[in-house]
C-alpha cells in the first residue's frame, strides 16, 4: 500500500511547511476510516532526502504532537524502548539487505509515562539504481492485545507462512535480533562489497538507517594521507550541523586513530553564529585498522543525546573491525583496478588526428568488475595515399595477456595499413600473425578505410559487431552490413571480404565493441535494436543541422550511448566506441 497522498488530496500543513515532517500524510476518506478501525496510521521514510512523513495517528502512537513533529528520526528513536532498539536495528538491516515486505513488533514510551505496543507492517522500495529509496507502511496499536508476540521482523514470504511444526518455530526463534545479529548482517553485506564505493554504499544504505544515525562520515587513509570518501547527510538541518562540526569531527577521528580506541560523545553542542546552542548531538567515532595497518576512521552522528551503554560500545567496536577489513580489501581492489585501467589507457591513442571536413569523438570505459585489464581498443591512422584508417577491436577476456595482445594487434594493423594494404588484406595478415603468437586468445576487429575527399568507405570485419550508419538530418539509423569472416587468430587461412559504401555529408559512422550492448540478461540482437532506437531518440533531442557545432553534437550522442552502460554496477565488460561525422557541405 502506497502511503503517499493521492494526487487530488492536499497534505495538511500541521507546522512550518519548510520543515520536512510538516507535510502530514493524507489518506483517501474510505481508507482513512478503515485505518482508523484497525487503529493504524501511515508512514513514509524517504531514504534519499531523509525526510519522514507521519499521519496524525502515527504521531499519537509514537507520542508526538502532530504540530511538533519535525520529520526527523530522533522523534521515533527517543520514544523507542531501549530494550527493542538493538533488535529493531538488526531487523531494519535485514529488510534493507533483502528488500520486500516486513513486519516488526516493539514498544514505545510516551513522555507522560504511557506505554504503547506497536506492530509495524511495511515494505522497503528500491530505486532504479538498486538502492533503497523509501519505506512505506502502517503502524498498528496492539497495546490492548496482550504481551508482544515473538518478533516477526523479517521479510514476509508467503511460502514461509505455510511452514509448520519445528521449522516454523525455528524460523521465529532465529528472527530474534540483537546487537550481535545486526553485526552479522552487516558483515554479510560488507563481504560482498568489492570497491571502496561499495563499502560506503553498504554503510550509508544499511548501517546508517538501521542504527538511526542521521549522518555518517568515513575517512580513508591513503599512503600517509587521508580522503573523505563518505558524507551521508540528509536534510538542511543535518547538513548545517555537519558543516559546523566538520573541524571537530576531523579532530575526533584523528584522536580515535591516534589513541587506537573508539570515542563516544553523548552530548556535543551545536552552536549558531550568535553562539547560542542550536541542538545537541551524539557521536560514535571508530578507528579502523586491519592487520596493524591503519585504514581510516568512521563517525556516526545522532541527533540529541544518546547513551552508549556497554552493549552498544561493544557492538560499535565489533563493527569497526569488520568495516576496517572490508575497507582494506576494497582499497587493494581499487588500487589494482586503477593500475589495470591505466595500463589499458596507456595503450590507446593519446589523441586523434585532425581530419579536415570531419569530426570524431571516442569513448573508453573500463570494466568495473574484476581487477584485470581488458582488450578493447580503437585507432585512427593517417595513410600515405591521403586516406584514413578507422579501427575498432576487442581481444578476448580480461587479463594482462589480453592487454598485451591488444597492443601487439594495434601495432600490427598500423604496420600492415602503412604498407598500403586494403581492409581485407590488413585483417588477413593480422589474423595470421595472431594465430602464430604463443597465445590462445582471439580478437574481433573492424577495419575501414575512409577517403576524406569523397566519403567513400572500404570496410572488412572479423567477427565484430557491424558498424552503424547514422543519417543525422532525418534522423535514420541502420547497421552497415559487412559479410566479414571469423575472429582474428581462429583460422590463419581465413579471408575477409570487403564492402563499399559512402558516408554522405552530414552523416555519421559509429564503431563500437560489444560491451556497449551486450548484457547477460538481454538478447544481443534486442540490445542492438534498443541502441539504434536510443540513437534516434538522442538525435531528435539535438539541434537541427546548421545550428549545431558538429563536435558538440557528436559528444552529446556519445554521452547518450554510454549513459546506460555507466548505470550498470558492476560493469562486466569494457567498452570502446568511435563516432566519425562528415561535416555538411557549406551552402
Coordinates of C-alpha atoms in Angstrom, one line a residue:
X1 CA 0.0 0.0 0.0
X2 CA 1.5 3.3 -1.0
X3 CA 1.4 5.8 1.8
X4 CA 1.8 8.9 -0.4
X5 CA -1.2 11.3 -0.6
X6 CA -3.5 10.8 -3.6
X7 CA -3.0 13.2 -6.5
X8 CA -6.2 15.1 -5.6
X9 CA -5.5 15.2 -1.8
X10 CA -3.5 18.1 -0.4
X11 CA -1.3 17.3 2.5
X12 CA -2.1 19.0 5.8
X13 CA 0.5 21.5 6.9
X14 CA 0.4 21.0 10.6
X15 CA 3.6 23.0 11.2
X16 CA 6.1 25.2 9.4
X17 CA 5.8 24.0 5.8
X18 CA 9.5 24.3 5.2
X19 CA 10.2 21.6 7.8
X20 CA 10.4 18.1 6.3
X21 CA 8.0 16.5 8.8
X22 CA 5.3 19.2 8.5
X23 CA 3.7 17.6 5.5
X24 CA 1.4 15.0 7.0
X25 CA 0.3 12.0 5.0
X26 CA -3.4 12.2 3.9
X27 CA -5.4 9.0 3.1
X28 CA -8.4 8.8 0.9
X29 CA -11.5 9.1 3.2
X30 CA -12.6 5.5 2.9
X31 CA -9.1 4.2 3.5
X32 CA -8.8 6.6 6.5
X33 CA -11.9 5.0 8.1
X34 CA -10.5 1.5 7.5
X35 CA -7.2 2.5 9.0
X36 CA -9.0 4.1 12.0
X37 CA -11.0 1.0 12.6
X38 CA -7.7 -1.0 12.7
X39 CA -6.0 1.6 14.9
X40 CA -3.5 2.0 12.1
X41 CA -1.5 5.0 10.9
X42 CA 0.5 5.6 7.7
X43 CA 4.2 6.5 7.5
X44 CA 6.8 7.0 4.8
X45 CA 10.6 7.4 5.2
X46 CA 12.4 8.9 2.3
X47 CA 15.8 7.3 2.2
X48 CA 17.1 9.8 -0.4
X49 CA 16.3 13.0 1.5
X50 CA 16.0 11.6 5.0
X51 CA 12.5 13.1 5.4
X52 CA 10.0 11.2 7.5
X53 CA 6.2 11.7 7.0
X54 CA 3.7 10.5 9.6
X55 CA -0.1 10.9 9.6
X56 CA -1.7 12.1 12.9
X57 CA -2.4 8.5 14.0
X58 CA 1.3 7.6 13.9
X59 CA 2.2 10.9 15.7
X60 CA -0.2 9.9 18.5
X61 CA 1.1 6.3 18.6
X62 CA 4.7 7.4 19.0
X63 CA 3.7 10.1 21.5
X64 CA 4.5 13.2 19.4
X65 CA 2.1 16.1 18.9
X66 CA 1.4 16.4 15.1
X67 CA 2.2 20.1 15.1
X68 CA 5.5 19.5 16.9
X69 CA 6.8 16.7 14.6
X70 CA 9.8 18.0 12.6
X71 CA 10.2 15.0 10.3
X72 CA 13.4 13.7 11.9
X73 CA 14.1 10.2 13.0
X74 CA 15.0 11.3 16.5
X75 CA 11.4 11.6 17.5
X76 CA 11.0 7.9 16.9
X77 CA 14.2 6.7 18.5
X78 CA 13.7 8.9 21.5
X79 CA 10.3 7.1 22.1
X80 CA 11.5 3.5 21.3
X81 CA 12.0 1.3 24.3
X82 CA 15.8 0.7 24.8
X83 CA 15.2 -3.0 25.1
X84 CA 13.9 -3.1 21.5
X85 CA 16.5 -0.8 19.9
X86 CA 19.1 -3.4 19.1
X87 CA 16.5 -5.9 17.8
X88 CA 14.9 -3.3 15.6
X89 CA 18.4 -2.3 14.2
X90 CA 19.0 -5.8 13.1
X91 CA 15.5 -6.1 11.7
X92 CA 16.0 -2.9 9.6
X93 CA 19.4 -4.0 8.3
X94 CA 17.9 -7.4 7.3
X95 CA 15.0 -6.0 5.3
X96 CA 17.2 -3.3 3.6
X97 CA 19.6 -6.1 2.6
X98 CA 16.9 -8.4 1.2
X99 CA 14.1 -6.0 0.3
X100 CA 10.4 -6.7 0.2
X101 CA 7.7 -6.6 2.9
X102 CA 8.5 -6.8 6.6
X103 CA 6.7 -6.9 10.0
X104 CA 8.1 -5.6 13.3
X105 CA 6.9 -5.5 16.9
X106 CA 8.2 -3.0 19.5
X107 CA 7.3 -0.8 22.4
X108 CA 7.3 3.0 22.6
X109 CA 7.3 5.0 25.8
X110 CA 5.4 8.3 25.9
X111 CA 6.6 11.4 27.8
X112 CA 3.7 11.1 30.2
X113 CA 4.7 7.5 31.1
X114 CA 2.2 5.6 29.0
X115 CA 3.4 2.6 27.0
X116 CA 2.2 1.6 23.6
X117 CA 2.8 -1.8 22.0
X118 CA 3.2 -1.3 18.2
X119 CA 3.0 -3.6 15.2
X120 CA 4.7 -2.2 12.1
X121 CA 3.9 -3.6 8.6
X122 CA 5.6 -2.1 5.6
X123 CA 7.8 -2.5 2.6
X124 CA 11.2 -1.2 1.5
X125 CA 11.1 0.1 -2.1
X126 CA 14.2 0.3 -4.2
X127 CA 15.1 2.9 -6.9
X128 CA 16.2 2.3 -10.5
X129 CA 19.9 2.2 -9.2
X130 CA 19.1 -0.8 -7.0
X131 CA 19.5 1.2 -3.8
X132 CA 16.8 1.6 -1.1
X133 CA 14.6 4.6 -1.9
X134 CA 11.9 4.7 0.8
X135 CA 10.0 2.8 3.5
X136 CA 6.2 2.8 3.4
X137 CA 3.7 1.1 5.7
X138 CA 1.4 1.2 8.6
X139 CA 1.7 1.3 12.4
X140 CA -1.0 -0.6 14.3
X141 CA -1.8 -0.2 18.0
X142 CA -1.5 -3.6 19.8
X143 CA -1.4 -2.3 23.3
X144 CA -4.7 -3.9 24.3
X145 CA -3.9 -7.3 22.8
X146 CA -1.7 -8.7 25.5
X147 CA 2.1 -9.3 25.5
X148 CA 4.1 -8.8 22.4
X149 CA 4.3 -11.9 20.2
X150 CA 7.7 -13.3 19.3
X151 CA 9.5 -10.9 16.9
X152 CA 8.5 -11.3 13.3
X153 CA 10.9 -8.7 12.0
X154 CA 12.0 -10.4 8.7
X155 CA 10.9 -10.2 5.1
X156 CA 7.3 -11.6 4.6
X157 CA 7.3 -14.7 2.5
X158 CA 4.0 -16.4 1.6
X159 CA 5.8 -19.7 1.3
X160 CA 7.4 -19.4 4.7
X161 CA 4.0 -18.6 6.2
X162 CA 2.9 -22.2 5.3
X163 CA 5.7 -23.8 7.2
X164 CA 4.6 -25.7 10.3
X165 CA 6.0 -27.5 13.3
X166 CA 9.6 -27.2 14.4
X167 CA 10.6 -25.5 11.1
X168 CA 8.3 -22.5 11.6
X169 CA 9.2 -22.3 15.3
X170 CA 12.9 -22.3 14.4
X171 CA 12.4 -19.5 12.0
X172 CA 10.6 -17.4 14.6
X173 CA 13.3 -18.0 17.2
X174 CA 16.0 -17.2 14.7
X175 CA 14.3 -13.9 13.9
X176 CA 15.0 -12.7 17.4
X177 CA 17.5 -9.9 16.8
X178 CA 20.2 -8.2 19.0
X179 CA 23.4 -6.3 18.5
X180 CA 25.2 -9.5 17.5
X181 CA 22.8 -10.3 14.7
X182 CA 23.0 -6.7 13.4
X183 CA 26.8 -7.0 13.2
X184 CA 26.5 -10.4 11.4
X185 CA 24.0 -9.0 8.9
X186 CA 26.3 -6.0 8.2
X187 CA 29.3 -8.3 7.9
X188 CA 27.5 -10.4 5.3
X189 CA 26.7 -7.3 3.3
X190 CA 30.2 -5.9 3.6
X191 CA 31.7 -9.3 2.5
X192 CA 30.0 -8.7 -0.9
X193 CA 31.4 -5.2 -1.2
X194 CA 34.2 -5.1 -3.8
X195 CA 35.2 -1.4 -4.1
X196 CA 35.5 1.4 -1.6
X197 CA 32.4 2.8 -3.1
X198 CA 30.6 -0.5 -2.5
X199 CA 31.6 -0.3 1.2
X200 CA 30.3 3.2 1.5
X201 CA 27.0 2.2 -0.1
X202 CA 26.5 -0.6 2.5
X203 CA 27.3 1.7 5.3
X204 CA 25.0 4.5 4.1
X205 CA 22.2 2.3 2.9
X206 CA 22.1 -0.3 5.7
X207 CA 24.2 0.7 8.7
X208 CA 23.2 4.3 9.0
X209 CA 19.4 3.9 8.9
X210 CA 19.4 0.7 10.9
X211 CA 21.2 2.5 13.8
X212 CA 19.1 5.6 13.5
X213 CA 22.1 7.8 12.7
X214 CA 21.3 10.9 10.6
X215 CA 24.8 11.3 9.4
X216 CA 27.8 9.1 8.6
X217 CA 31.4 10.1 7.8
X218 CA 34.2 7.7 6.6
X219 CA 37.8 8.9 6.3
X220 CA 40.2 6.6 4.5
X221 CA 43.9 6.8 4.8
X222 CA 45.9 6.6 1.6
X223 CA 49.7 6.4 2.0
X224 CA 50.0 8.7 5.0
X225 CA 47.3 10.9 3.6
X226 CA 43.5 10.8 4.1
X227 CA 40.5 11.4 2.0
X228 CA 36.8 11.9 2.9
X229 CA 35.0 9.3 0.9
X230 CA 31.6 9.4 2.7
X231 CA 29.3 12.1 3.9
X232 CA 25.8 10.9 4.1
X233 CA 23.8 13.9 5.2
X234 CA 20.0 14.2 4.9
X235 CA 18.0 17.4 5.2
X236 CA 19.3 21.0 5.5
X237 CA 19.4 20.9 9.3
X238 CA 21.8 17.9 9.2
X239 CA 24.0 19.5 6.5
X240 CA 24.3 22.7 8.5
X241 CA 25.2 20.7 11.7
X242 CA 27.7 18.7 9.7
X243 CA 29.3 21.8 8.3
X244 CA 29.5 23.5 11.7
X245 CA 31.2 20.4 13.2
X246 CA 33.5 19.4 10.4
X247 CA 36.6 20.6 12.2
X248 CA 35.6 18.9 15.4
X249 CA 34.7 15.7 13.6
X250 CA 38.0 15.6 11.9
X251 CA 39.8 16.1 15.2
X252 CA 37.7 13.4 16.9
X253 CA 38.5 10.9 14.1
X254 CA 42.3 11.7 14.3
X255 CA 42.1 11.2 18.1
X256 CA 40.4 7.9 17.7
X257 CA 43.1 6.7 15.3
X258 CA 46.0 8.2 17.4
X259 CA 44.8 6.7 20.6
X260 CA 43.6 3.4 19.0
X261 CA 40.3 3.4 20.7
X262 CA 36.6 4.3 19.9
X263 CA 35.3 7.6 21.2
X264 CA 31.7 8.1 22.3
X265 CA 30.5 11.6 22.7
X266 CA 27.0 11.7 24.2
X267 CA 26.2 15.4 24.3
X268 CA 28.1 17.7 21.9
X269 CA 26.5 21.1 21.4
X270 CA 26.0 22.6 18.0
X271 CA 26.1 26.4 18.2
X272 CA 24.8 29.0 15.8
X273 CA 26.5 32.2 14.5
X274 CA 25.4 34.0 17.6
X275 CA 26.9 31.5 19.9
X276 CA 23.6 30.0 21.0
X277 CA 23.0 26.3 21.2
X278 CA 21.0 25.1 18.2
X279 CA 20.8 21.4 19.1
X280 CA 22.6 18.6 20.9
X281 CA 24.2 15.7 19.0
X282 CA 25.9 12.5 19.9
X283 CA 28.8 10.7 18.1
X284 CA 30.3 7.3 17.9
X285 CA 33.8 7.6 16.4
X286 CA 35.5 4.4 15.3
X287 CA 39.2 3.9 14.5
X288 CA 39.7 1.5 11.6
X289 CA 42.7 -0.8 11.4
X290 CA 43.4 -4.1 9.7
X291 CA 46.5 -6.3 10.3
X292 CA 48.0 -3.5 12.4
X293 CA 47.7 -1.1 9.4
X294 CA 45.5 2.0 9.8
X295 CA 42.8 2.2 7.2
X296 CA 40.9 5.3 8.4
X297 CA 38.1 6.3 10.8
X298 CA 34.3 6.3 10.8
X299 CA 31.9 8.6 12.6
X300 CA 28.2 8.1 13.2
X301 CA 26.3 11.2 14.2
X302 CA 22.9 11.2 16.0
X303 CA 20.5 14.0 16.8
X304 CA 20.0 14.6 20.5
X305 CA 21.7 12.9 23.4
X306 CA 22.4 9.2 23.1
X307 CA 23.6 6.9 25.9
X308 CA 26.2 4.4 24.7
X309 CA 26.0 1.6 27.2
X310 CA 28.4 -1.3 27.4
X311 CA 26.5 -3.4 24.9
X312 CA 26.3 -0.5 22.4
X313 CA 30.0 0.2 22.8
X314 CA 30.8 -3.5 22.2
X315 CA 28.7 -3.5 19.1
X316 CA 30.4 -0.4 17.6
X317 CA 33.8 -1.9 18.5
X318 CA 32.9 -5.1 16.6
X319 CA 31.6 -3.0 13.7
X320 CA 34.9 -1.1 13.5
X321 CA 36.9 -4.3 13.0
X322 CA 34.6 -5.6 10.3
X323 CA 34.5 -2.3 8.5
X324 CA 38.3 -1.9 8.6
X325 CA 38.8 -5.3 7.0
X326 CA 36.2 -4.5 4.3
X327 CA 37.9 -1.2 3.5
X328 CA 41.4 -2.7 3.4
X329 CA 40.2 -5.3 0.9
X330 CA 38.3 -2.7 -1.1
X331 CA 41.4 -0.3 -1.2
X332 CA 43.5 -3.1 -2.6
X333 CA 40.9 -3.9 -5.2
X334 CA 40.6 -0.3 -6.2
X335 CA 44.4 0.1 -6.4
X336 CA 44.8 -3.0 -8.7
X337 CA 41.9 -2.0 -10.8
X338 CA 43.3 1.5 -11.2
X339 CA 46.6 0.1 -12.4
X340 CA 44.9 -2.2 -14.9
X341 CA 42.9 0.7 -16.2
X342 CA 46.0 2.9 -16.5
X343 CA 47.7 0.1 -18.4
X344 CA 44.8 -0.2 -20.8
X345 CA 44.5 3.6 -21.4
X346 CA 48.3 3.8 -22.0
X347 CA 47.9 1.5 -25.0
X348 CA 45.1 3.7 -26.6
X349 CA 45.9 6.7 -28.7
X350 CA 46.5 9.8 -26.7
X351 CA 44.8 12.0 -29.3
X352 CA 43.1 11.5 -32.7
X353 CA 44.5 13.1 -35.9
X354 CA 42.7 16.2 -37.2
X355 CA 40.6 15.2 -40.2
X356 CA 39.7 18.1 -42.5
X357 CA 35.9 18.1 -43.1
X358 CA 35.3 15.5 -40.3
X359 CA 34.6 15.5 -36.6
X360 CA 35.2 12.5 -34.4
X361 CA 34.9 11.5 -30.8
X362 CA 35.9 8.4 -28.9
X363 CA 35.0 6.9 -25.5
X364 CA 36.6 4.2 -23.5
X365 CA 35.0 2.7 -20.3
X366 CA 37.0 0.1 -18.3
X367 CA 35.1 -2.8 -16.8
X368 CA 34.4 -2.1 -13.1
X369 CA 34.1 -5.8 -12.1
X370 CA 37.5 -7.5 -11.7
X371 CA 41.0 -6.1 -11.3
X372 CA 42.4 -7.1 -14.7
X373 CA 42.8 -5.0 -17.9
X374 CA 40.5 -5.5 -20.9
X375 CA 41.4 -5.8 -24.5
X376 CA 39.1 -3.2 -26.2
X377 CA 40.8 -0.6 -28.4
X378 CA 40.2 2.0 -31.1
X379 CA 42.6 3.8 -33.5
X380 CA 42.7 6.3 -36.4
X381 CA 45.6 6.1 -38.9
X382 CA 46.8 8.6 -41.5
X383 CA 47.8 6.7 -44.6
X384 CA 50.3 7.6 -47.3
X385 CA 47.6 7.9 -50.1
X386 CA 45.7 10.5 -48.0
X387 CA 43.0 8.1 -46.8
X388 CA 42.4 7.4 -43.1
X389 CA 42.2 4.0 -41.4
X390 CA 39.5 3.6 -38.7
X391 CA 40.0 0.7 -36.3
X392 CA 37.9 -0.8 -33.5
X393 CA 38.7 -4.1 -31.9
X394 CA 38.2 -6.4 -28.8
X395 CA 40.6 -9.1 -27.6
X396 CA 39.0 -12.0 -25.8
X397 CA 39.0 -11.9 -22.0
X398 CA 40.3 -9.6 -19.3
X399 CA 43.9 -10.1 -18.3
X400 CA 47.3 -8.7 -18.6
X401 CA 47.8 -11.0 -21.6
X402 CA 44.7 -9.7 -23.3
X403 CA 46.0 -6.1 -22.9
X404 CA 49.4 -7.2 -24.2
X405 CA 47.9 -8.9 -27.3
X406 CA 45.8 -5.8 -27.9
X407 CA 48.9 -3.7 -28.0
X408 CA 50.5 -6.1 -30.5
X409 CA 47.5 -6.1 -32.7
X410 CA 47.2 -2.4 -32.8
X411 CA 50.9 -2.1 -33.9
X412 CA 50.4 -4.9 -36.5
X413 CA 47.3 -3.2 -38.1
X414 CA 49.2 0.1 -38.2
X415 CA 52.2 -1.6 -39.9
X416 CA 50.1 -3.5 -42.5
X417 CA 48.0 -0.5 -43.3
X418 CA 51.1 1.7 -43.7
X419 CA 52.3 -0.8 -46.3
X420 CA 49.4 0.1 -48.5
X421 CA 47.1 -3.0 -48.0
X422 CA 43.4 -2.7 -48.2
X423 CA 41.0 -3.7 -45.3
X424 CA 40.7 -7.3 -46.4
X425 CA 44.4 -7.9 -46.5
X426 CA 45.1 -6.0 -43.3
X427 CA 42.8 -8.2 -41.4
X428 CA 44.0 -11.4 -43.1
X429 CA 47.6 -10.6 -42.3
X430 CA 46.8 -9.6 -38.7
X431 CA 44.8 -12.8 -38.2
X432 CA 47.8 -14.9 -39.4
X433 CA 50.1 -13.0 -37.1
X434 CA 47.8 -13.6 -34.0
X435 CA 47.5 -17.3 -34.9
X436 CA 51.3 -17.6 -34.8
X437 CA 51.7 -15.9 -31.4
X438 CA 52.1 -18.0 -28.3
X439 CA 48.6 -17.4 -27.1
X440 CA 45.1 -19.0 -27.1
X441 CA 43.4 -15.6 -27.3
X442 CA 41.4 -14.4 -30.3
X443 CA 40.2 -11.0 -31.2
X444 CA 37.3 -9.4 -33.1
X445 CA 38.0 -6.3 -35.3
X446 CA 36.5 -4.0 -37.8
X447 CA 38.8 -2.0 -40.1
X448 CA 37.6 0.7 -42.5
X449 CA 39.5 2.9 -45.0
X450 CA 38.0 6.4 -45.4
X451 CA 38.6 8.7 -48.4
X452 CA 38.2 12.2 -46.8
X453 CA 37.5 13.8 -50.2
X454 CA 34.6 11.6 -51.3
X455 CA 33.4 10.0 -48.1
X456 CA 34.0 6.5 -49.6
X457 CA 34.4 3.7 -47.1
X458 CA 36.0 0.4 -47.7
X459 CA 35.3 -2.0 -44.8
X460 CA 36.2 -5.5 -43.6
X461 CA 35.1 -7.2 -40.5
X462 CA 36.5 -10.1 -38.3
X463 CA 33.7 -11.4 -36.1
X464 CA 33.0 -7.9 -34.8
X465 CA 29.6 -6.0 -34.4
X466 CA 28.5 -4.3 -37.6
X467 CA 29.2 -0.5 -37.8
X468 CA 26.2 1.8 -37.7
X469 CA 25.4 4.4 -40.3
X470 CA 23.6 7.5 -38.9
X471 CA 21.7 10.0 -41.0
X472 CA 21.7 12.9 -38.7
X473 CA 19.1 15.0 -40.5
X474 CA 16.1 12.7 -40.8
X475 CA 17.2 11.0 -38.4
X476 CA 17.6 7.5 -39.6
X477 CA 19.9 4.8 -38.2
X478 CA 20.8 1.4 -39.7
X479 CA 23.6 -1.2 -39.5
X480 CA 26.2 -1.2 -42.2
X481 CA 26.1 -4.9 -43.1
X482 CA 29.6 -6.4 -43.8
X483 CA 29.8 -10.1 -44.6
X484 CA 33.0 -10.5 -42.7
X485 CA 34.9 -13.5 -41.5
X486 CA 35.9 -15.3 -38.2
X487 CA 37.6 -13.6 -35.3
X488 CA 41.3 -12.9 -35.8
X489 CA 43.5 -15.8 -34.6
X490 CA 40.9 -18.5 -35.1
X491 CA 41.8 -19.6 -38.6
X492 CA 45.1 -18.4 -40.2
X493 CA 43.8 -19.1 -43.7
X494 CA 40.6 -17.1 -43.2
X495 CA 39.7 -14.4 -45.7
X496 CA 37.7 -11.2 -45.1
X497 CA 35.7 -9.8 -48.0
X498 CA 35.4 -6.1 -48.2
X499 CA 32.3 -3.9 -48.6
X500 CA 32.0 -0.4 -50.1
X501 CA 29.7 2.5 -49.0
X502 CA 29.7 6.3 -48.9
X503 CA 29.4 8.5 -45.8
X504 CA 27.3 11.3 -47.1
X505 CA 27.8 14.9 -45.9
X506 CA 26.2 15.4 -42.5
X507 CA 26.1 11.7 -41.8
X508 CA 28.0 9.8 -39.1
X509 CA 29.5 6.4 -38.6
X510 CA 29.5 4.5 -35.2
X511 CA 32.1 1.8 -34.4
X512 CA 31.8 0.1 -31.1
X513 CA 32.7 -3.0 -29.0
X514 CA 30.1 -5.5 -27.7
X515 CA 30.4 -4.1 -24.2
X516 CA 28.1 -1.2 -25.3
X517 CA 25.2 -3.5 -26.0
X518 CA 25.9 -7.0 -24.5
X519 CA 24.3 -7.9 -21.2
X520 CA 23.7 -11.3 -19.5
X521 CA 20.0 -10.7 -19.4
X522 CA 19.2 -9.4 -22.9
X523 CA 19.4 -11.0 -26.3
X524 CA 22.3 -9.3 -28.3
X525 CA 20.0 -8.6 -31.3
X526 CA 17.4 -6.9 -29.0
X527 CA 20.2 -4.9 -27.3
X528 CA 21.4 -3.7 -30.7
X529 CA 17.9 -2.7 -31.7
X530 CA 17.5 -0.8 -28.4
X531 CA 20.8 1.0 -29.1
X532 CA 19.6 2.1 -32.6
X533 CA 16.4 3.4 -31.1
X534 CA 18.3 5.2 -28.5
X535 CA 20.4 6.9 -31.1
X536 CA 17.3 8.1 -32.9
X537 CA 15.8 9.4 -29.7
X538 CA 19.0 11.2 -28.9
X539 CA 19.2 12.8 -32.4
X540 CA 15.7 14.1 -32.1
X541 CA 16.8 16.0 -29.0
X542 CA 19.8 17.7 -30.5
X543 CA 19.8 20.9 -32.5
X544 CA 18.9 20.7 -36.2
X545 CA 21.7 20.8 -38.8
X546 CA 23.1 24.2 -39.4
X547 CA 22.7 25.2 -35.8
X548 CA 25.0 22.7 -34.1
X549 CA 28.7 22.8 -33.9
X550 CA 29.4 19.2 -35.1
X551 CA 31.8 18.0 -32.5
X552 CA 29.4 19.1 -29.7
X553 CA 26.7 17.1 -31.3
X554 CA 28.9 14.0 -31.5
X555 CA 29.7 14.5 -27.9
X556 CA 26.1 14.5 -27.0
X557 CA 25.5 11.4 -29.0
X558 CA 28.5 9.6 -27.3
X559 CA 27.2 10.5 -23.9
X560 CA 23.8 9.3 -24.8
X561 CA 25.2 5.9 -25.8
X562 CA 27.4 5.4 -22.7
X563 CA 24.9 6.6 -20.2
X564 CA 23.1 3.3 -19.8
X565 CA 26.4 1.5 -19.5
X566 CA 27.6 3.8 -16.7
X567 CA 24.4 3.0 -14.8
X568 CA 25.4 -0.7 -14.7
X569 CA 27.3 -1.6 -11.5
X570 CA 29.4 -3.6 -11.6
X571 CA 30.2 -3.3 -15.3
X572 CA 31.3 -6.7 -16.5
X573 CA 33.0 -5.7 -19.8
X574 CA 35.0 -2.7 -21.0
X575 CA 33.6 -0.5 -23.8
X576 CA 35.2 1.3 -26.7
X577 CA 33.3 3.4 -29.3
X578 CA 34.2 5.8 -32.1
X579 CA 31.9 8.3 -33.8
X580 CA 33.1 9.9 -37.1
X581 CA 30.9 12.5 -38.8
X582 CA 31.4 14.0 -42.2
X583 CA 30.6 17.7 -41.9
X584 CA 27.7 19.2 -44.1
X585 CA 28.9 20.9 -47.3
X586 CA 28.8 24.7 -47.0
X587 CA 25.8 26.4 -48.6

